[in-house]
CSV table of C-alpha atoms in Angstrom, one decimal:
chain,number,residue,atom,x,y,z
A,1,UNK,CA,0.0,0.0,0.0
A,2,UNK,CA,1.2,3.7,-0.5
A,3,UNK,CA,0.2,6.2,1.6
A,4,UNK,CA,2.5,8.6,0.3
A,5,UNK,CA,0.2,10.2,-2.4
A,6,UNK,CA,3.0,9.9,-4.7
A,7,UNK,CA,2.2,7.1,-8.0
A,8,UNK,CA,5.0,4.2,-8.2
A,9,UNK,CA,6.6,6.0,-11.2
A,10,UNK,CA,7.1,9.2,-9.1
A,11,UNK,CA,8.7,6.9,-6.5
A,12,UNK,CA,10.9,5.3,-9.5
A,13,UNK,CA,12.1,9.0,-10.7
A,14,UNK,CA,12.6,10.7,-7.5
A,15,UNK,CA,15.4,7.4,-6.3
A,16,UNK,CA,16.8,7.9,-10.0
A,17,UNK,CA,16.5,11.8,-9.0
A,18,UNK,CA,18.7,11.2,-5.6
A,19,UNK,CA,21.0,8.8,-7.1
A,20,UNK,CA,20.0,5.5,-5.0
A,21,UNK,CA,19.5,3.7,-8.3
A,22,UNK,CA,20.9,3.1,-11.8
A,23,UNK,CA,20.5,5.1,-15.0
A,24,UNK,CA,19.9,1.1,-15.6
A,25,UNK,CA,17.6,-0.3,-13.2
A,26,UNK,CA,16.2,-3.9,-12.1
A,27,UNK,CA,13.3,-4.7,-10.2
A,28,UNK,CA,15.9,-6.1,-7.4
A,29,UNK,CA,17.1,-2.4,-7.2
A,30,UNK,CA,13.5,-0.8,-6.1
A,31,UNK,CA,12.7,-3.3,-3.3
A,32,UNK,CA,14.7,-1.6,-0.8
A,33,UNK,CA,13.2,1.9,-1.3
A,34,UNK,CA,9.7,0.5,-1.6
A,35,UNK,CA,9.1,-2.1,0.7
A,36,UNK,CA,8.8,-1.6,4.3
A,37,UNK,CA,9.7,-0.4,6.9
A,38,UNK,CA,12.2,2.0,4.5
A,39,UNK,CA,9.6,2.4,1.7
A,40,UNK,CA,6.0,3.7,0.9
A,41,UNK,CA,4.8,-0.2,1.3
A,42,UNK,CA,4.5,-1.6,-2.4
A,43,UNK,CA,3.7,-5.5,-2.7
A,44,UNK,CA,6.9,-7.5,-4.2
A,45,UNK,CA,4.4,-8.1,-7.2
A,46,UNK,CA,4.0,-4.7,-8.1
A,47,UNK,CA,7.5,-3.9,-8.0
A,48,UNK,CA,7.7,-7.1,-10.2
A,49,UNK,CA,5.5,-6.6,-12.5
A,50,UNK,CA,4.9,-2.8,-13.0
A,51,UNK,CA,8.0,-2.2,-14.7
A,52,UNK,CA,7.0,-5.0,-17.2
A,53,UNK,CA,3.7,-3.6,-17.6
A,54,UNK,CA,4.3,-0.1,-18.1
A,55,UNK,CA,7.3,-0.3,-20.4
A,56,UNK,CA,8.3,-1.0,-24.3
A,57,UNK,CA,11.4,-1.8,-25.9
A,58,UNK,CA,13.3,0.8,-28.1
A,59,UNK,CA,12.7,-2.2,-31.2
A,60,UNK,CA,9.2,-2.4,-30.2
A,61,UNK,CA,9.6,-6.1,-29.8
A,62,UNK,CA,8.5,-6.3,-26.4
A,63,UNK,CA,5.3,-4.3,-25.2
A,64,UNK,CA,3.8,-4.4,-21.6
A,65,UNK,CA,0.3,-4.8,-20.8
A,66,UNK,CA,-0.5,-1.5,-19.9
A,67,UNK,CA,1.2,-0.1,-22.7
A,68,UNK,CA,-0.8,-2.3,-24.8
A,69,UNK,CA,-4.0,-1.3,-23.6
A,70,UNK,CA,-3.3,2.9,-24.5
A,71,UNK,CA,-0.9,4.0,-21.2
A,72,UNK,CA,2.0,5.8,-21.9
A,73,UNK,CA,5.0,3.8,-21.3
A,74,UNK,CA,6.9,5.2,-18.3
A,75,UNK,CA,10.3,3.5,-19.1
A,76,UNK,CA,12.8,1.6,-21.8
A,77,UNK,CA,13.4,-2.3,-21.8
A,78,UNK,CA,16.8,-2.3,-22.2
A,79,UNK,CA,17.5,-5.8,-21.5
A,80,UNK,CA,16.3,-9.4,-19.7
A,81,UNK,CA,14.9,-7.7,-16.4
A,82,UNK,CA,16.4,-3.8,-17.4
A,83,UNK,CA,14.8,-0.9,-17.7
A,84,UNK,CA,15.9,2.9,-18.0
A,85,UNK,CA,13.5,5.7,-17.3
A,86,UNK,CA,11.4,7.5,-20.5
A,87,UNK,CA,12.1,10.8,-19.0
A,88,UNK,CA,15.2,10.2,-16.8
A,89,UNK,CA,17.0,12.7,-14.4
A,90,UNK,CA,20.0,12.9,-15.7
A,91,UNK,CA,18.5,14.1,-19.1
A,92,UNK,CA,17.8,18.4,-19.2
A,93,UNK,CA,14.1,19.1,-19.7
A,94,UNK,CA,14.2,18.9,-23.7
A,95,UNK,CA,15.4,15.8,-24.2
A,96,UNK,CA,13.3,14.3,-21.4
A,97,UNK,CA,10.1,15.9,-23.3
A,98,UNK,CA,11.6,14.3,-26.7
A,99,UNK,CA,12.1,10.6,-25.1
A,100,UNK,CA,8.6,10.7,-23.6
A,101,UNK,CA,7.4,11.7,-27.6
A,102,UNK,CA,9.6,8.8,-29.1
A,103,UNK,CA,8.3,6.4,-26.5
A,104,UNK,CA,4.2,7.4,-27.2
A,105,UNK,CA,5.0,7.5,-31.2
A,106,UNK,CA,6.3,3.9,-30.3
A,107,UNK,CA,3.6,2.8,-28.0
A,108,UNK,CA,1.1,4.1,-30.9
A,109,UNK,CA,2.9,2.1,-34.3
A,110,UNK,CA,3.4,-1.0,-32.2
A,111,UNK,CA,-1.0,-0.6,-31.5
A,112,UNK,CA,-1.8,-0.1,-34.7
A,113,UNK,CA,0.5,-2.5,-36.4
A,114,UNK,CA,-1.0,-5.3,-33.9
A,115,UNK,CA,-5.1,-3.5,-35.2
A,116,UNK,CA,-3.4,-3.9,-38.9
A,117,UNK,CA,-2.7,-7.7,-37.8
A,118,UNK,CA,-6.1,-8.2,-36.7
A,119,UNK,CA,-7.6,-6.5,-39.3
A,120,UNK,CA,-5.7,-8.3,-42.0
A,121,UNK,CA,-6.5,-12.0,-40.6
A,122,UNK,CA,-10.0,-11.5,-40.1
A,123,UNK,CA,-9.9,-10.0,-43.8
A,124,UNK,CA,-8.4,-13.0,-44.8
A,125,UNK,CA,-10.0,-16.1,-43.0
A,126,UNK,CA,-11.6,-18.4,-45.4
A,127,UNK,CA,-15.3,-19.5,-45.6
A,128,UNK,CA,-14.9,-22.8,-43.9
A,129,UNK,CA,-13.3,-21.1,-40.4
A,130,UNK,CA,-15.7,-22.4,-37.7
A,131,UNK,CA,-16.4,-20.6,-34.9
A,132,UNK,CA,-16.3,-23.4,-31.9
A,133,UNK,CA,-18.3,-22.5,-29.0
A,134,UNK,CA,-18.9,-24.1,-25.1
A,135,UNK,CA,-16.3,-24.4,-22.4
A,136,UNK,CA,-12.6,-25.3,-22.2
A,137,UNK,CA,-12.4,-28.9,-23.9
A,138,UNK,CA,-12.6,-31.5,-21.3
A,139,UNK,CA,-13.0,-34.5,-23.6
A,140,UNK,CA,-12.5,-34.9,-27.2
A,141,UNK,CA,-16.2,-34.0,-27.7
A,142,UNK,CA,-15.5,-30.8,-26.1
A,143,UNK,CA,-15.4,-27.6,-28.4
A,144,UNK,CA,-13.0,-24.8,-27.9
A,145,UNK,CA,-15.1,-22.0,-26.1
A,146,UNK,CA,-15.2,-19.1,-29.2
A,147,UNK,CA,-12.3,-20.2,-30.7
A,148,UNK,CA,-12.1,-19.9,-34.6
A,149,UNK,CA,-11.3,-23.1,-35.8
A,150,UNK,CA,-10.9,-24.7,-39.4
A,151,UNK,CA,-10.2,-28.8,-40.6
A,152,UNK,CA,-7.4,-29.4,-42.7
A,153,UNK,CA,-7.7,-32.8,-44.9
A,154,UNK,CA,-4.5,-34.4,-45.6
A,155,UNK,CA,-3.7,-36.5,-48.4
A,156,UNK,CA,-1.5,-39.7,-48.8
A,157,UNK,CA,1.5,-38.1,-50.0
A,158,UNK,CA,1.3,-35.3,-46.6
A,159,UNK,CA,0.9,-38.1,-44.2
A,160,UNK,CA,4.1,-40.1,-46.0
A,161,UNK,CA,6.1,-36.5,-46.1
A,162,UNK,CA,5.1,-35.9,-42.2
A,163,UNK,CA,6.1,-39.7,-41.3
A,164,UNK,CA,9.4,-38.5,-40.8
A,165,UNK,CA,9.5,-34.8,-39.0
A,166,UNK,CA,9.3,-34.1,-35.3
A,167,UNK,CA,6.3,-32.5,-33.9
A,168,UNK,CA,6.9,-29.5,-34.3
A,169,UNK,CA,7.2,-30.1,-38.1
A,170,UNK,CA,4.0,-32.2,-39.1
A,171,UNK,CA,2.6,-28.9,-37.3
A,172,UNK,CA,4.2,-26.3,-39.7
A,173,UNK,CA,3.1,-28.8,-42.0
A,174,UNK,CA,-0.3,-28.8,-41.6
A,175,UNK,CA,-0.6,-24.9,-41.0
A,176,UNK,CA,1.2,-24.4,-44.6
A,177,UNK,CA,-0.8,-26.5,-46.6
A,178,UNK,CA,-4.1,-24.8,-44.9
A,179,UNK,CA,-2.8,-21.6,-45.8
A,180,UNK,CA,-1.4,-21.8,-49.2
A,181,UNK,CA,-4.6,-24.1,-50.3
A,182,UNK,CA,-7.1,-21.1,-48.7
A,183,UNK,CA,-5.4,-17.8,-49.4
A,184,UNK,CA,-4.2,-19.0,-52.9
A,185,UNK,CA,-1.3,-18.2,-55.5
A,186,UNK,CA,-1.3,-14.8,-53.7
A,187,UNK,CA,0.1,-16.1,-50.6
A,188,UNK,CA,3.6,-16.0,-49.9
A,189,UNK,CA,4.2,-18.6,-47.0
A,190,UNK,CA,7.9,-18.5,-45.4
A,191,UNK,CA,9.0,-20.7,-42.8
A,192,UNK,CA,11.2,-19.6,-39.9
A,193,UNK,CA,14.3,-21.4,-40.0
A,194,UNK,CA,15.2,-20.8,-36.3
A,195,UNK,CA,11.7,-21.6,-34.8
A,196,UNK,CA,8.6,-23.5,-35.4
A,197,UNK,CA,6.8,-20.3,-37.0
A,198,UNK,CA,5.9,-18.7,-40.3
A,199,UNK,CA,5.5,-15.6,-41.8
A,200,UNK,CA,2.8,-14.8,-44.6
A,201,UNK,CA,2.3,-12.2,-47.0
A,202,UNK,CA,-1.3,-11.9,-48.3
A,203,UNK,CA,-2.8,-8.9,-50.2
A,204,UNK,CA,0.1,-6.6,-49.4
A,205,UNK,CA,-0.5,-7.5,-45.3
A,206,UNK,CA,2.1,-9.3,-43.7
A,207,UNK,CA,1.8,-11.7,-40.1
A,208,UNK,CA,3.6,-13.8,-38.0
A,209,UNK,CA,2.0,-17.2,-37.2
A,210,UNK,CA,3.9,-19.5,-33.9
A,211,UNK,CA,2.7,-22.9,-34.8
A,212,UNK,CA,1.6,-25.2,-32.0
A,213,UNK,CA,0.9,-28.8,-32.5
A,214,UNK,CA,-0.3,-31.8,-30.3
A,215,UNK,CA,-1.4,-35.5,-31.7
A,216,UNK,CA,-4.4,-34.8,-28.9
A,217,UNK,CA,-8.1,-34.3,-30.1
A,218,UNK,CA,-8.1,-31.8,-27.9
A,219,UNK,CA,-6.6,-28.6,-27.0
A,220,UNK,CA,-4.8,-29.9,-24.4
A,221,UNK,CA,-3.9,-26.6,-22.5
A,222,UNK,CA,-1.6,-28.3,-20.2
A,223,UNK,CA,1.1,-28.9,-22.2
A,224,UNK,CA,1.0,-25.8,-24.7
A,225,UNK,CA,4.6,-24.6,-24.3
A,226,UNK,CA,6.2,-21.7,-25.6
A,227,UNK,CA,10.0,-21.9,-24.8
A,228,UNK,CA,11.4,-19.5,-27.5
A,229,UNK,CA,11.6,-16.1,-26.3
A,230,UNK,CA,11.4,-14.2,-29.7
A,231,UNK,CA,7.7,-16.1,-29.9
A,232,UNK,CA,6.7,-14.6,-26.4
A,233,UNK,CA,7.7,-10.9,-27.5
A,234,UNK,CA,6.2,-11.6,-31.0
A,235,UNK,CA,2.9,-12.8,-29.2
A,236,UNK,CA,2.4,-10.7,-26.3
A,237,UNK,CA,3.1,-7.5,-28.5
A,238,UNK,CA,0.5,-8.8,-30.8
A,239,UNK,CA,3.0,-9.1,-33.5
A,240,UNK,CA,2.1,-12.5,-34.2
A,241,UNK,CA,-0.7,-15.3,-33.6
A,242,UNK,CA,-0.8,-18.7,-32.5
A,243,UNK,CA,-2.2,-21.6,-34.5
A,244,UNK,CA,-2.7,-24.5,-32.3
A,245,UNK,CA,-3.0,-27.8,-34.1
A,246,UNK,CA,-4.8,-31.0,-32.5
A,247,UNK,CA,-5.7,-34.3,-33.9
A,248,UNK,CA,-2.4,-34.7,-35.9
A,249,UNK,CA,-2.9,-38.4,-36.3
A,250,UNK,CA,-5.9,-38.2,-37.5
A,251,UNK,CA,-7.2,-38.0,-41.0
A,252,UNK,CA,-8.3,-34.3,-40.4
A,253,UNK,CA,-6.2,-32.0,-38.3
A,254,UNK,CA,-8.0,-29.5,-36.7
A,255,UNK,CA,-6.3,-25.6,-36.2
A,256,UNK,CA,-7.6,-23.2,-33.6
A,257,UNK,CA,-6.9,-19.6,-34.1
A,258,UNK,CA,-5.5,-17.7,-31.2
A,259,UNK,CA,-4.8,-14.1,-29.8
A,260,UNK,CA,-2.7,-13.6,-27.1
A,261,UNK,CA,-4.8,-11.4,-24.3
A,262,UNK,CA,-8.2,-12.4,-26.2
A,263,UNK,CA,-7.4,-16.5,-25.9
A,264,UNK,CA,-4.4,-17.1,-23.5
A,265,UNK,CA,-2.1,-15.9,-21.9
A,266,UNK,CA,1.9,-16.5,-21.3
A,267,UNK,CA,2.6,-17.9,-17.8
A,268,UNK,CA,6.4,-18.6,-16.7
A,269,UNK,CA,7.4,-21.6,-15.5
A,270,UNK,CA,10.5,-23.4,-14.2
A,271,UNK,CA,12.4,-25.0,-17.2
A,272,UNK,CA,15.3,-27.1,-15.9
A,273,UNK,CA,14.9,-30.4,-14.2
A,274,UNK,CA,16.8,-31.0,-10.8
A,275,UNK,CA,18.4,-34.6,-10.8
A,276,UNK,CA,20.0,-36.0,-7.8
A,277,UNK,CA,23.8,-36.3,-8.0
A,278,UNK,CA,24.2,-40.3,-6.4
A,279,UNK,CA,27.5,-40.4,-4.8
A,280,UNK,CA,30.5,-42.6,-6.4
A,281,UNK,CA,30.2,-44.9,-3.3
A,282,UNK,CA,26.6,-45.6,-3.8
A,283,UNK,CA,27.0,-46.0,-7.5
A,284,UNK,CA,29.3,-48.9,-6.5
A,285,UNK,CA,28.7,-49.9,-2.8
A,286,UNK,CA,30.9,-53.2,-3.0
A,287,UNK,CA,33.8,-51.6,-4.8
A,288,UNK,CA,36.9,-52.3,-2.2
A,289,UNK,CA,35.1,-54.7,-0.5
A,290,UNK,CA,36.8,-57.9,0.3
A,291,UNK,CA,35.0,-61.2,-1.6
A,292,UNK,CA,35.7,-65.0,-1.3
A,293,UNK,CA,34.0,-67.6,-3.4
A,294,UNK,CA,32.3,-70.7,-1.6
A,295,UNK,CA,32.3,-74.1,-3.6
A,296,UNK,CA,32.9,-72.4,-7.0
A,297,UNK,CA,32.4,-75.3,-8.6
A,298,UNK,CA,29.1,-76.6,-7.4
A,299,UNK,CA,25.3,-76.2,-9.1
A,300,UNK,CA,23.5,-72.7,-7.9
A,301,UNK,CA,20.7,-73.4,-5.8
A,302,UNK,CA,20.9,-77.5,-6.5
A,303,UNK,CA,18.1,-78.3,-3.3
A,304,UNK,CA,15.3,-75.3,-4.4
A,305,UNK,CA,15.0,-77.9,-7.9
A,306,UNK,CA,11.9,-80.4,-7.9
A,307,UNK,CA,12.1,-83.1,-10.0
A,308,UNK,CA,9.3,-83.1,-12.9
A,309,UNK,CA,7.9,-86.5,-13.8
């Protein structure tokens, strides 16, 4: 809680303003100042998070929340976790008035190129989309709840070419085919050699589409994974979609269309794996061990026989 009347950002500019942190900042640097008993009280999920929310990267790459929805972002992401103020202390009054312009002319290209996105799929879905309504898919007879969804029939020679490519191939696979056979000759379909996404070109609009793929009939939310951190920027600054393909096995694939904010959101989670490390004298609990052998030269276990008749 802050009972100081003062916003968080004011907070952020006057420690910049005194010098207790960074022109370069991390959330680890505001928790002293803003946490009790030395600071005005803030929760250590709004010192977390605000930054991230209110800020926007010089590329436009990487968009926060609040920025997203129309704020004006209050500071630069710089780097993994790094931030630099919008209108910073150390910067005379002209070019802090100039930085706050760049960052709003920013804010408002990376908007409307994410409304151009929107626009440009919704211009181009074809007839057969189907809008799949009800509540998150619990069985394979569940639907998608107001997801836009489309079948994709493979032929012979598609299930012998994806016989041999990983799952995140037959995926790119399936998404390819739908688009090129929908949006016709016009289409210009690339795949992304570094990442299981593509980029198309129809009418003069361009998108970004991560592909997503699971041999489930269902969506199977629990283990929709995005580990590539290009995709997250690309999908939480609305520069890209996500199809999700299910039913890979099958005969007819199904794809789900999906907007980040409007369909899912991004979670982190834990990626590594901890393994215990088993001692050498574990692995090998006789080695050094003295051994003799009793009547080497006699039948194992001769008396637990029984004669069969």
């Amino acid at each position: 809680m802050n009972n100081s009347g003062l916003s968080f950002w004011d907070h952020v500019y006057n420690l910049r303003e005194r010098g207790l942190i960074p022109r370069i900042w991390k959330a680890a640097h505001l928790r002293a100042f803003l946490q009790e008993p030395a600071g005005p009280s803030y929760s250590p999920n709004t010192i977390n998070v605000n930054p991230s929310n209110s800020s926007i990267s010089a590329e436009g790459d990487a968009i926060g929340d609040f920025v997203k929805r129309g704020a004006a972002p209050k500071a630069w992401r710089v780097g993994r976790g790094q931030y630099q103020l919008v209108a910073d202390p150390e910067d005379d009054e002209r070019t802090q008035g100039a930085e706050v312009e760049r960052a709003v002319a920013k804010a408002d290209a990376v908007r409307a190129s994410r409304a151009r996105t929107t626009r440009s799929l919704a211009a181009h879905t074809p007839p057969s989309v189907q809008y799949a309504a009800g509540p998150r898919p619990q069985s394979p007879s569940g639907l998608a709840g107001m997801y836009p969804s489309v079948d994709v029939q493979l032929a012979a020679e598609d299930r012998r070419a994806m016989s041999s490519m990983t799952t995140a191939g037959r995926a790119v696979h399936v998404v390819r085919k739908h688009l090129l056979e929908s949006f016709g000759p016009d289409a210009e379909v690339e795949v992304d050699e570094e990442g299981a996404g593509l980029r198309v070109s129809v009418g003069g609009e361009q998108f970004q589409i991560e592909v997503n793929g699971t041999d489930a009939s269902v969506m199977d939310w629990e283990h929709m994974k995005i580990s590539d951190q290009r995709a997250h920027y690309a999908l939480t600054s609305g520069g890209a979609i996500m199809y999700r393909v299910v039913n890979m096995s099958g005969l007819n694939p199904r794809i789900y269309i999906l907007n980040h904010g409007q369909h899912f959101t991004l979670e982190p989670e834990p990626t590594w794996a901890v393994r215990k490390v088993i001692p050498k004298d574990e692995k090998y609990p006789l080695r050094g061990e003295p051994y003799t052998y009793d009547l080497p030269f006699e039948p194992v276990a001769q008396d637990d026989w029984e004669a069969v008749s």
